[in-house]
């Protein structure tokens, strides 16, 4: 029996490997020496144009101070880890298919970005500008963008209307900048109708941001100075699934009675705050991080999202609490784990105290 299984696996591997090598051969067969020389001739001398990946241009880690002319065929452009200070229209004059630009770890400032240089890249989907010297979100931006990564800059200002036409944007990363509450107005994120992930961690916020797009699934607010969750805050973002508020200043008084009792939230992270008790949670919650707070004891009967009587009923499955992971280390709780915790949360796979 074992031999048959191994034989079947071997045959499957050989079939997959054969298909893969055939595909690779086809790629190389199509790129005859004549094509190779063509790609080499129009490749900027500072960069690398791999014959096996003709739509990509690798200019990373070259000590470049400016962007070289980009061939028309390029879809993927890698310019990270250079000394580039400016982004102008000229290098992109012949580029009509560009989908991806990585400009991380350069020295780009807002004044160094020529107006229209980015917005004219009509097919651009991914723009990476992390680890630069930006002081505000650059504008205007390509209307087709799907991901905009601006982490680890010096951004303290978001120009009015900068996101208004970015209906395709699904991910916006602004973490580790210099944003204050005043930078996030009620209309700041207007237009981001399809945003799914918003990362504003490691800024200087004291309040929950206003008017988060309604379709947001992942909201990251770690390492700020947030003290209060407004009443019914999450009713405006009914799809939020992953919520991170680690390393803030949340206390029991700053959380409404049912502030986190939200059916959409599956992963809730409240580590490194000032809580002395576990806030009420929803039966749908699967992961709860409460480590490094000031919690002294845990009462399973009080925190159970259904009555203990229902939890004890083995035949009850309609609203069985789904919690699988509970982290409570770094508090003042002494083991053992209370029995009523296990009675309530029958699906628990890990409890860390």
mmCIF file with all atom_site columns, N, CA and C in Angstrom, residues 178-248:
data_model
loop_
_atom_site.group_PDB
_atom_site.id
_atom_site.type_symbol
_atom_site.label_atom_id
_atom_site.label_alt_id
_atom_site.label_comp_id
_atom_site.label_asym_id
_atom_site.label_entity_id
_atom_site.label_seq_id
_atom_site.pdbx_PDB_ins_code
_atom_site.Cartn_x
_atom_site.Cartn_y
_atom_site.Cartn_z
_atom_site.occupancy
_atom_site.B_iso_or_equiv
_atom_site.pdbx_formal_charge
_atom_site.auth_seq_id
_atom_site.auth_comp_id
_atom_site.auth_asym_id
_atom_site.auth_atom_id
_atom_site.pdbx_PDB_model_num
ATOM 1   N N  . UNK A 1 178 ? 4.261   60.888 10.305 1.00 0.00 ? 178 UNK A N  1
ATOM 2   C CA . UNK A 1 178 ? 4.117   61.916 11.344 1.00 0.00 ? 178 UNK A CA 1
ATOM 3   C C  . UNK A 1 178 ? 2.711   62.486 11.359 1.00 0.00 ? 178 UNK A C  1
ATOM 4   N N  . UNK A 1 179 ? 1.714   61.619 11.152 1.00 0.00 ? 179 UNK A N  1
ATOM 5   C CA . UNK A 1 179 ? 0.327   62.067 11.074 1.00 0.00 ? 179 UNK A CA 1
ATOM 6   C C  . UNK A 1 179 ? -0.247  62.381 12.447 1.00 0.00 ? 179 UNK A C  1
ATOM 7   N N  . UNK A 1 180 ? -0.870  63.553 12.559 1.00 0.00 ? 180 UNK A N  1
ATOM 8   C CA . UNK A 1 180 ? -1.633  63.934 13.739 1.00 0.00 ? 180 UNK A CA 1
ATOM 9   C C  . UNK A 1 180 ? -3.115  63.776 13.431 1.00 0.00 ? 180 UNK A C  1
ATOM 10  N N  . UNK A 1 181 ? -3.959  63.886 14.470 1.00 0.00 ? 181 UNK A N  1
ATOM 11  C CA . UNK A 1 181 ? -5.408  63.778 14.262 1.00 0.00 ? 181 UNK A CA 1
ATOM 12  C C  . UNK A 1 181 ? -5.896  64.813 13.250 1.00 0.00 ? 181 UNK A C  1
ATOM 13  N N  . UNK A 1 182 ? -5.316  66.002 13.273 1.00 0.00 ? 182 UNK A N  1
ATOM 14  C CA . UNK A 1 182 ? -5.744  67.092 12.391 1.00 0.00 ? 182 UNK A CA 1
ATOM 15  C C  . UNK A 1 182 ? -5.527  66.773 10.913 1.00 0.00 ? 182 UNK A C  1
ATOM 16  N N  . UNK A 1 183 ? -4.652  65.815 10.613 1.00 0.00 ? 183 UNK A N  1
ATOM 17  C CA . UNK A 1 183 ? -4.391  65.456 9.218  1.00 0.00 ? 183 UNK A CA 1
ATOM 18  C C  . UNK A 1 183 ? -5.478  64.575 8.629  1.00 0.00 ? 183 UNK A C  1
ATOM 19  N N  . UNK A 1 184 ? -6.305  63.964 9.490  1.00 0.00 ? 184 UNK A N  1
ATOM 20  C CA . UNK A 1 184 ? -7.336  63.039 9.028  1.00 0.00 ? 184 UNK A CA 1
ATOM 21  C C  . UNK A 1 184 ? -8.710  63.667 9.228  1.00 0.00 ? 184 UNK A C  1
ATOM 22  N N  . UNK A 1 185 ? -9.195  64.327 8.203  1.00 0.00 ? 185 UNK A N  1
ATOM 23  C CA . UNK A 1 185 ? -10.491 64.985 8.250  1.00 0.00 ? 185 UNK A CA 1
ATOM 24  C C  . UNK A 1 185 ? -11.601 64.017 7.846  1.00 0.00 ? 185 UNK A C  1
ATOM 25  N N  . UNK A 1 186 ? -12.842 64.458 7.965  1.00 0.00 ? 186 UNK A N  1
ATOM 26  C CA . UNK A 1 186 ? -13.979 63.582 7.684  1.00 0.00 ? 186 UNK A CA 1
ATOM 27  C C  . UNK A 1 186 ? -14.050 63.175 6.213  1.00 0.00 ? 186 UNK A C  1
ATOM 28  N N  . UNK A 1 187 ? -13.393 63.940 5.327  1.00 0.00 ? 187 UNK A N  1
ATOM 29  C CA . UNK A 1 187 ? -13.431 63.608 3.905  1.00 0.00 ? 187 UNK A CA 1
ATOM 30  C C  . UNK A 1 187 ? -12.077 63.152 3.366  1.00 0.00 ? 187 UNK A C  1
ATOM 31  N N  . UNK A 1 188 ? -11.121 62.893 4.251  1.00 0.00 ? 188 UNK A N  1
ATOM 32  C CA . UNK A 1 188 ? -9.778  62.535 3.802  1.00 0.00 ? 188 UNK A CA 1
ATOM 33  C C  . UNK A 1 188 ? -9.778  61.298 2.912  1.00 0.00 ? 188 UNK A C  1
ATOM 34  N N  . UNK A 1 189 ? -10.517 60.274 3.313  1.00 0.00 ? 189 UNK A N  1
ATOM 35  C CA . UNK A 1 189 ? -10.503 59.004 2.572  1.00 0.00 ? 189 UNK A CA 1
ATOM 36  C C  . UNK A 1 189 ? -11.665 58.892 1.593  1.00 0.00 ? 189 UNK A C  1
ATOM 37  N N  . UNK A 1 190 ? -12.315 60.014 1.315  1.00 0.00 ? 190 UNK A N  1
ATOM 38  C CA . UNK A 1 190 ? -13.419 60.020 0.376  1.00 0.00 ? 190 UNK A CA 1
ATOM 39  C C  . UNK A 1 190 ? -12.941 59.566 -1.002 1.00 0.00 ? 190 UNK A C  1
ATOM 40  N N  . UNK A 1 191 ? -13.676 58.696 -1.601 1.00 0.00 ? 191 UNK A N  1
ATOM 41  C CA . UNK A 1 191 ? -13.313 58.182 -2.917 1.00 0.00 ? 191 UNK A CA 1
ATOM 42  C C  . UNK A 1 191 ? -12.721 56.786 -2.887 1.00 0.00 ? 191 UNK A C  1
ATOM 43  N N  . UNK A 1 192 ? -12.272 56.344 -1.711 1.00 0.00 ? 192 UNK A N  1
ATOM 44  C CA . UNK A 1 192 ? -11.654 55.016 -1.601 1.00 0.00 ? 192 UNK A CA 1
ATOM 45  C C  . UNK A 1 192 ? -12.732 53.960 -1.353 1.00 0.00 ? 192 UNK A C  1
ATOM 46  N N  . UNK A 1 193 ? -13.594 53.805 -2.316 1.00 0.00 ? 193 UNK A N  1
ATOM 47  C CA . UNK A 1 193 ? -14.780 52.955 -2.139 1.00 0.00 ? 193 UNK A CA 1
ATOM 48  C C  . UNK A 1 193 ? -14.460 51.467 -2.094 1.00 0.00 ? 193 UNK A C  1
ATOM 49  N N  . UNK A 1 194 ? -13.268 51.079 -2.552 1.00 0.00 ? 194 UNK A N  1
ATOM 50  C CA . UNK A 1 194 ? -12.910 49.653 -2.555 1.00 0.00 ? 194 UNK A CA 1
ATOM 51  C C  . UNK A 1 194 ? -11.717 49.343 -1.663 1.00 0.00 ? 194 UNK A C  1
ATOM 52  N N  . UNK A 1 195 ? -11.371 50.271 -0.782 1.00 0.00 ? 195 UNK A N  1
ATOM 53  C CA . UNK A 1 195 ? -10.232 50.045 0.102  1.00 0.00 ? 195 UNK A CA 1
ATOM 54  C C  . UNK A 1 195 ? -10.501 48.861 1.024  1.00 0.00 ? 195 UNK A C  1
ATOM 55  N N  . UNK A 1 196 ? -9.520  47.969 1.151  1.00 0.00 ? 196 UNK A N  1
ATOM 56  C CA . UNK A 1 196 ? -9.658  46.797 2.007  1.00 0.00 ? 196 UNK A CA 1
ATOM 57  C C  . UNK A 1 196 ? -8.687  46.825 3.182  1.00 0.00 ? 196 UNK A C  1
ATOM 58  N N  . UNK A 1 197 ? -7.500  47.414 2.973  1.00 0.00 ? 197 UNK A N  1
ATOM 59  C CA . UNK A 1 197 ? -6.529  47.478 4.058  1.00 0.00 ? 197 UNK A CA 1
ATOM 60  C C  . UNK A 1 197 ? -6.038  48.907 4.231  1.00 0.00 ? 197 UNK A C  1
ATOM 61  N N  . UNK A 1 198 ? -6.119  49.412 5.481  1.00 0.00 ? 198 UNK A N  1
ATOM 62  C CA . UNK A 1 198 ? -5.631  50.744 5.818  1.00 0.00 ? 198 UNK A CA 1
ATOM 63  C C  . UNK A 1 198 ? -4.679  50.609 6.998  1.00 0.00 ? 198 UNK A C  1
ATOM 64  N N  . UNK A 1 199 ? -3.443  51.036 6.795  1.00 0.00 ? 199 UNK A N  1
ATOM 65  C CA . UNK A 1 199 ? -2.413  50.932 7.830  1.00 0.00 ? 199 UNK A CA 1
ATOM 66  C C  . UNK A 1 199 ? -1.957  52.331 8.217  1.00 0.00 ? 199 UNK A C  1
ATOM 67  N N  . UNK A 1 200 ? -2.326  52.757 9.445  1.00 0.00 ? 200 UNK A N  1
ATOM 68  C CA . UNK A 1 200 ? -1.896  54.065 9.959  1.00 0.00 ? 200 UNK A CA 1
ATOM 69  C C  . UNK A 1 200 ? -1.144  53.854 11.273 1.00 0.00 ? 200 UNK A C  1
ATOM 70  N N  . UNK A 1 201 ? -0.522  52.704 11.414 1.00 0.00 ? 201 UNK A N  1
ATOM 71  C CA . UNK A 1 201 ? 0.243   52.405 12.624 1.00 0.00 ? 201 UNK A CA 1
ATOM 72  C C  . UNK A 1 201 ? 1.472   53.313 12.726 1.00 0.00 ? 201 UNK A C  1
ATOM 73  N N  . UNK A 1 202 ? 1.984   53.451 13.952 1.00 0.00 ? 202 UNK A N  1
ATOM 74  C CA . UNK A 1 202 ? 3.215   54.209 14.209 1.00 0.00 ? 202 UNK A CA 1
ATOM 75  C C  . UNK A 1 202 ? 3.132   55.639 13.690 1.00 0.00 ? 202 UNK A C  1
ATOM 76  N N  . UNK A 1 203 ? 2.048   56.328 14.066 1.00 0.00 ? 203 UNK A N  1
ATOM 77  C CA . UNK A 1 203 ? 1.925   57.750 13.807 1.00 0.00 ? 203 UNK A CA 1
ATOM 78  C C  . UNK A 1 203 ? 1.722   58.452 15.149 1.00 0.00 ? 203 UNK A C  1
ATOM 79  N N  . UNK A 1 204 ? 1.060   59.581 15.165 1.00 0.00 ? 204 UNK A N  1
ATOM 80  C CA . UNK A 1 204 ? 0.883   60.338 16.418 1.00 0.00 ? 204 UNK A CA 1
ATOM 81  C C  . UNK A 1 204 ? -0.594  60.625 16.670 1.00 0.00 ? 204 UNK A C  1
ATOM 82  N N  . UNK A 1 205 ? -1.435  59.636 16.406 1.00 0.00 ? 205 UNK A N  1
ATOM 83  C CA . UNK A 1 205 ? -2.878  59.803 16.583 1.00 0.00 ? 205 UNK A CA 1
ATOM 84  C C  . UNK A 1 205 ? -3.270  59.636 18.048 1.00 0.00 ? 205 UNK A C  1
ATOM 85  N N  . UNK A 1 206 ? -4.194  60.467 18.494 1.00 0.00 ? 206 UNK A N  1
ATOM 86  C CA . UNK A 1 206 ? -4.755  60.348 19.837 1.00 0.00 ? 206 UNK A CA 1
ATOM 87  C C  . UNK A 1 206 ? -6.219  59.907 19.782 1.00 0.00 ? 206 UNK A C  1
ATOM 88  N N  . UNK A 1 207 ? -6.794  59.962 18.578 1.00 0.00 ? 207 UNK A N  1
ATOM 89  C CA . UNK A 1 207 ? -8.197  59.599 18.394 1.00 0.00 ? 207 UNK A CA 1
ATOM 90  C C  . UNK A 1 207 ? -8.316  58.587 17.256 1.00 0.00 ? 207 UNK A C  1
ATOM 91  N N  . UNK A 1 208 ? -9.409  57.848 17.273 1.00 0.00 ? 208 UNK A N  1
ATOM 92  C CA . UNK A 1 208 ? -9.696  56.963 16.145 1.00 0.00 ? 208 UNK A CA 1
ATOM 93  C C  . UNK A 1 208 ? -9.947  57.820 14.909 1.00 0.00 ? 208 UNK A C  1
ATOM 94  N N  . UNK A 1 209 ? -9.384  57.452 13.764 1.00 0.00 ? 209 UNK A N  1
ATOM 95  C CA . UNK A 1 209 ? -9.534  58.281 12.552 1.00 0.00 ? 209 UNK A CA 1
ATOM 96  C C  . UNK A 1 209 ? -10.981 58.358 12.086 1.00 0.00 ? 209 UNK A C  1
ATOM 97  N N  . UNK A 1 210 ? -11.302 59.491 11.471 1.00 0.00 ? 210 UNK A N  1
ATOM 98  C CA . UNK A 1 210 ? -12.660 59.745 11.003 1.00 0.00 ? 210 UNK A CA 1
ATOM 99  C C  . UNK A 1 210 ? -12.917 59.094 9.647  1.00 0.00 ? 210 UNK A C  1
ATOM 100 N N  . UNK A 1 211 ? -14.154 58.683 9.453  1.00 0.00 ? 211 UNK A N  1
ATOM 101 C CA . UNK A 1 211 ? -14.660 58.267 8.138  1.00 0.00 ? 211 UNK A CA 1
ATOM 102 C C  . UNK A 1 211 ? -13.780 57.256 7.417  1.00 0.00 ? 211 UNK A C  1
ATOM 103 N N  . UNK A 1 212 ? -13.490 56.137 8.092  1.00 0.00 ? 212 UNK A N  1
ATOM 104 C CA . UNK A 1 212 ? -12.789 55.033 7.442  1.00 0.00 ? 212 UNK A CA 1
ATOM 105 C C  . UNK A 1 212 ? -13.700 54.471 6.342  1.00 0.00 ? 212 UNK A C  1
ATOM 106 N N  . UNK A 1 213 ? -13.173 54.175 5.159  1.00 0.00 ? 213 UNK A N  1
ATOM 107 C CA . UNK A 1 213 ? -14.007 53.622 4.076  1.00 0.00 ? 213 UNK A CA 1
ATOM 108 C C  . UNK A 1 213 ? -14.795 52.388 4.518  1.00 0.00 ? 213 UNK A C  1
ATOM 109 N N  . UNK A 1 214 ? -16.028 52.320 4.094  1.00 0.00 ? 214 UNK A N  1
ATOM 110 C CA . UNK A 1 214 ? -16.964 51.308 4.600  1.00 0.00 ? 214 UNK A CA 1
ATOM 111 C C  . UNK A 1 214 ? -16.559 49.880 4.269  1.00 0.00 ? 214 UNK A C  1
ATOM 112 N N  . UNK A 1 215 ? -15.784 49.667 3.217  1.00 0.00 ? 215 UNK A N  1
ATOM 113 C CA . UNK A 1 215 ? -15.406 48.313 2.814  1.00 0.00 ? 215 UNK A CA 1
ATOM 114 C C  . UNK A 1 215 ? -14.115 47.821 3.458  1.00 0.00 ? 215 UNK A C  1
ATOM 115 N N  . UNK A 1 216 ? -13.545 48.600 4.356  1.00 0.00 ? 216 UNK A N  1
ATOM 116 C CA . UNK A 1 216 ? -12.276 48.234 4.969  1.00 0.00 ? 216 UNK A CA 1
ATOM 117 C C  . UNK A 1 216 ? -12.391 46.922 5.737  1.00 0.00 ? 216 UNK A C  1
ATOM 118 N N  . UNK A 1 217 ? -11.473 45.995 5.454  1.00 0.00 ? 217 UNK A N  1
ATOM 119 C CA . UNK A 1 217 ? -11.428 44.706 6.141  1.00 0.00 ? 217 UNK A CA 1
ATOM 120 C C  . UNK A 1 217 ? -10.345 44.688 7.215  1.00 0.00 ? 217 UNK A C  1
ATOM 121 N N  . UNK A 1 218 ? -9.225  45.353 6.954  1.00 0.00 ? 218 UNK A N  1
ATOM 122 C CA . UNK A 1 218 ? -8.087  45.337 7.868  1.00 0.00 ? 218 UNK A CA 1
ATOM 123 C C  . UNK A 1 218 ? -7.724  46.768 8.248  1.00 0.00 ? 218 UNK A C  1
ATOM 124 N N  . UNK A 1 219 ? -7.754  47.048 9.547  1.00 0.00 ? 219 UNK A N  1
ATOM 125 C CA . UNK A 1 219 ? -7.451  48.381 10.054 1.00 0.00 ? 219 UNK A CA 1
ATOM 126 C C  . UNK A 1 219 ? -6.343  48.257 11.090 1.00 0.00 ? 219 UNK A C  1
ATOM 127 N N  . UNK A 1 220 ? -5.191  48.860 10.794 1.00 0.00 ? 220 UNK A N  1
ATOM 128 C CA . UNK A 1 220 ? -4.021  48.758 11.657 1.00 0.00 ? 220 UNK A CA 1
ATOM 129 C C  . UNK A 1 220 ? -3.708  50.124 12.263 1.00 0.00 ? 220 UNK A C  1
ATOM 130 N N  . UNK A 1 221 ? -3.809  50.213 13.593 1.00 0.00 ? 221 UNK A N  1
ATOM 131 C CA . UNK A 1 221 ? -3.599  51.470 14.308 1.00 0.00 ? 221 UNK A CA 1
ATOM 132 C C  . UNK A 1 221 ? -2.614  51.305 15.464 1.00 0.00 ? 221 UNK A C  1
ATOM 133 N N  . UNK A 1 222 ? -1.744  50.329 15.380 1.00 0.00 ? 222 UNK A N  1
ATOM 134 C CA . UNK A 1 222 ? -0.775  50.078 16.441 1.00 0.00 ? 222 UNK A CA 1
ATOM 135 C C  . UNK A 1 222 ? 0.137   51.291 16.652 1.00 0.00 ? 222 UNK A C  1
ATOM 136 N N  . UNK A 1 223 ? 0.714   51.357 17.850 1.00 0.00 ? 223 UNK A N  1
ATOM 137 C CA . UNK A 1 223 ? 1.759   52.350 18.144 1.00 0.00 ? 223 UNK A CA 1
ATOM 138 C C  . UNK A 1 223 ? 1.322   53.783 17.871 1.00 0.00 ? 223 UNK A C  1
ATOM 139 N N  . UNK A 1 224 ? 0.143   54.130 18.366 1.00 0.00 ? 224 UNK A N  1
ATOM 140 C CA . UNK A 1 224 ? -0.298  55.508 18.398 1.00 0.00 ? 224 UNK A CA 1
ATOM 141 C C  . UNK A 1 224 ? -0.540  55.869 19.874 1.00 0.00 ? 224 UNK A C  1
ATOM 142 N N  . UNK A 1 225 ? -1.349  56.864 20.130 1.00 0.00 ? 225 UNK A N  1
ATOM 143 C CA . UNK A 1 225 ? -1.654  57.257 21.515 1.00 0.00 ? 225 UNK A CA 1
ATOM 144 C C  . UNK A 1 225 ? -3.160  57.332 21.721 1.00 0.00 ? 225 UNK A C  1
ATOM 145 N N  . UNK A 1 226 ? -3.883  56.399 21.113 1.00 0.00 ? 226 UNK A N  1
ATOM 146 C CA . UNK A 1 226 ? -5.351  56.411 21.149 1.00 0.00 ? 226 UNK A CA 1
ATOM 147 C C  . UNK A 1 226 ? -5.845  55.998 22.531 1.00 0.00 ? 226 UNK A C  1
ATOM 148 N N  . UNK A 1 227 ? -6.779  56.779 23.080 1.00 0.00 ? 227 UNK A N  1
ATOM 149 C CA . UNK A 1 227 ? -7.294  56.555 24.430 1.00 0.00 ? 227 UNK A CA 1
ATOM 150 C C  . UNK A 1 227 ? -8.747  56.109 24.449 1.00 0.00 ? 227 UNK A C  1
ATOM 151 N N  . UNK A 1 228 ? -9.515  56.468 23.403 1.00 0.00 ? 228 UNK A N  1
ATOM 152 C CA . UNK A 1 228 ? -10.967 56.252 23.437 1.00 0.00 ? 228 UNK A CA 1
ATOM 153 C C  . UNK A 1 228 ? -11.463 55.652 22.124 1.00 0.00 ? 228 UNK A C  1
ATOM 154 N N  . UNK A 1 229 ? -12.368 54.690 22.237 1.00 0.00 ? 229 UNK A N  1
ATOM 155 C CA . UNK A 1 229 ? -13.112 54.166 21.089 1.00 0.00 ? 229 UNK A CA 1
ATOM 156 C C  . UNK A 1 229 ? -14.501 54.806 21.131 1.00 0.00 ? 229 UNK A C  1
ATOM 157 N N  . UNK A 1 230 ? -14.881 55.622 20.151 1.00 0.00 ? 230 UNK A N  1
ATOM 158 C CA . UNK A 1 230 ? -16.206 56.255 20.177 1.00 0.00 ? 230 UNK A CA 1
ATOM 159 C C  . UNK A 1 230 ? -17.336 55.228 20.136 1.00 0.00 ? 230 UNK A C  1
ATOM 160 N N  . UNK A 1 231 ? -18.449 55.590 20.691 1.00 0.00 ? 231 UNK A N  1
ATOM 161 C CA . UNK A 1 231 ? -19.647 54.739 20.681 1.00 0.00 ? 231 UNK A CA 1
ATOM 162 C C  . UNK A 1 231 ? -20.035 54.419 19.239 1.00 0.00 ? 231 UNK A C  1
ATOM 163 N N  . UNK A 1 232 ? -20.312 53.146 18.973 1.00 0.00 ? 232 UNK A N  1
ATOM 164 C CA . UNK A 1 232 ? -20.770 52.685 17.653 1.00 0.00 ? 232 UNK A CA 1
ATOM 165 C C  . UNK A 1 232 ? -19.778 52.999 16.526 1.00 0.00 ? 232 UNK A C  1
ATOM 166 N N  . UNK A 1 233 ? -18.507 53.091 16.864 1.00 0.00 ? 233 UNK A N  1
ATOM 167 C CA . UNK A 1 233 ? -17.499 53.449 15.863 1.00 0.00 ? 233 UNK A CA 1
ATOM 168 C C  . UNK A 1 233 ? -17.474 52.455 14.702 1.00 0.00 ? 233 UNK A C  1
ATOM 169 N N  . UNK A 1 234 ? -17.610 51.172 15.008 1.00 0.00 ? 234 UNK A N  1
ATOM 170 C CA . UNK A 1 234 ? -17.435 50.150 13.971 1.00 0.00 ? 234 UNK A CA 1
ATOM 171 C C  . UNK A 1 234 ? -18.697 49.899 13.150 1.00 0.00 ? 234 UNK A C  1
ATOM 172 N N  . UNK A 1 235 ? -19.786 50.542 13.489 1.00 0.00 ? 235 UNK A N  1
ATOM 173 C CA . UNK A 1 235 ? -20.996 50.403 12.673 1.00 0.00 ? 235 UNK A CA 1
ATOM 174 C C  . UNK A 1 235 ? -20.810 51.041 11.303 1.00 0.00 ? 235 UNK A C  1
ATOM 175 N N  . UNK A 1 236 ? -19.864 51.984 11.198 1.00 0.00 ? 236 UNK A N  1
ATOM 176 C CA . UNK A 1 236 ? -19.598 52.642 9.913  1.00 0.00 ? 236 UNK A CA 1
ATOM 177 C C  . UNK A 1 236 ? -18.663 51.820 9.040  1.00 0.00 ? 236 UNK A C  1
ATOM 178 N N  . UNK A 1 237 ? -17.986 50.819 9.634  1.00 0.00 ? 237 UNK A N  1
ATOM 179 C CA . UNK A 1 237 ? -17.131 49.914 8.852  1.00 0.00 ? 237 UNK A CA 1
ATOM 180 C C  . UNK A 1 237 ? -17.552 48.476 9.159  1.00 0.00 ? 237 UNK A C  1
ATOM 181 N N  . UNK A 1 238 ? -18.728 48.095 8.649  1.00 0.00 ? 238 UNK A N  1
ATOM 182 C CA . UNK A 1 238 ? -19.354 46.822 9.036  1.00 0.00 ? 238 UNK A CA 1
ATOM 183 C C  . UNK A 1 238 ? -18.633 45.567 8.563  1.00 0.00 ? 238 UNK A C  1
ATOM 184 N N  . UNK A 1 239 ? -17.591 45.727 7.733  1.00 0.00 ? 239 UNK A N  1
ATOM 185 C CA . UNK A 1 239 ? -16.875 44.548 7.235  1.00 0.00 ? 239 UNK A CA 1
ATOM 186 C C  . UNK A 1 239 ? -15.517 44.346 7.906  1.00 0.00 ? 239 UNK A C  1
ATOM 187 N N  . UNK A 1 240 ? -15.153 45.216 8.831  1.00 0.00 ? 240 UNK A N  1
ATOM 188 C CA . UNK A 1 240 ? -13.822 45.126 9.427  1.00 0.00 ? 240 UNK A CA 1
ATOM 189 C C  . UNK A 1 240 ? -13.635 43.760 10.081 1.00 0.00 ? 240 UNK A C  1
ATOM 190 N N  . UNK A 1 241 ? -12.548 43.086 9.723  1.00 0.00 ? 241 UNK A N  1
ATOM 191 C CA . UNK A 1 241 ? -12.288 41.720 10.166 1.00 0.00 ? 241 UNK A CA 1
ATOM 192 C C  . UNK A 1 241 ? -11.058 41.631 11.054 1.00 0.00 ? 241 UNK A C  1
ATOM 193 N N  . UNK A 1 242 ? -10.004 42.354 10.682 1.00 0.00 ? 242 UNK A N  1
ATOM 194 C CA . UNK A 1 242 ? -8.757  42.371 11.450 1.00 0.00 ? 242 UNK A CA 1
ATOM 195 C C  . UNK A 1 242 ? -8.547  43.770 12.011 1.00 0.00 ? 242 UNK A C  1
ATOM 196 N N  . UNK A 1 243 ? -8.462  43.872 13.322 1.00 0.00 ? 243 UNK A N  1
ATOM 197 C CA . UNK A 1 243 ? -8.316  45.164 13.989 1.00 0.00 ? 243 UNK A CA 1
ATOM 198 C C  . UNK A 1 243 ? -7.127  45.119 14.928 1.00 0.00 ? 243 UNK A C  1
ATOM 199 N N  . UNK A 1 244 ? -6.144  45.991 14.687 1.00 0.00 ? 244 UNK A N  1
ATOM 200 C CA . UNK A 1 244 ? -4.948  46.033 15.522 1.00 0.00 ? 244 UNK A CA 1
ATOM 201 C C  . UNK A 1 244 ? -4.846  47.392 16.215 1.00 0.00 ? 244 UNK A C  1
ATOM 202 N N  . UNK A 1 245 ? -4.865  47.341 17.546 1.00 0.00 ? 245 UNK A N  1
ATOM 203 C CA . UNK A 1 245 ? -4.721  48.545 18.375 1.00 0.00 ? 245 UNK A CA 1
ATOM 204 C C  . UNK A 1 245 ? -3.648  48.338 19.436 1.00 0.00 ? 245 UNK A C  1
ATOM 205 N N  . UNK A 1 246 ? -2.664  47.528 19.136 1.00 0.00 ? 246 UNK A N  1
ATOM 206 C CA . UNK A 1 246 ? -1.577  47.292 20.078 1.00 0.00 ? 246 UNK A CA 1
ATOM 207 C C  . UNK A 1 246 ? -0.805  48.587 20.349 1.00 0.00 ? 246 UNK A C  1
ATOM 208 N N  . UNK A 1 247 ? -0.197  48.668 21.524 1.00 0.00 ? 247 UNK A N  1
ATOM 209 C CA . UNK A 1 247 ? 0.661   49.810 21.879 1.00 0.00 ? 247 UNK A CA 1
ATOM 210 C C  . UNK A 1 247 ? -0.078  51.146 21.735 1.00 0.00 ? 247 UNK A C  1
ATOM 211 N N  . UNK A 1 248 ? -1.226  51.252 22.410 1.00 0.00 ? 248 UNK A N  1
ATOM 212 C CA . UNK A 1 248 ? -1.929  52.517 22.514 1.00 0.00 ? 248 UNK A CA 1
ATOM 213 C C  . UNK A 1 248 ? -2.147  52.831 23.999 1.00 0.00 ? 248 UNK A C  1
#
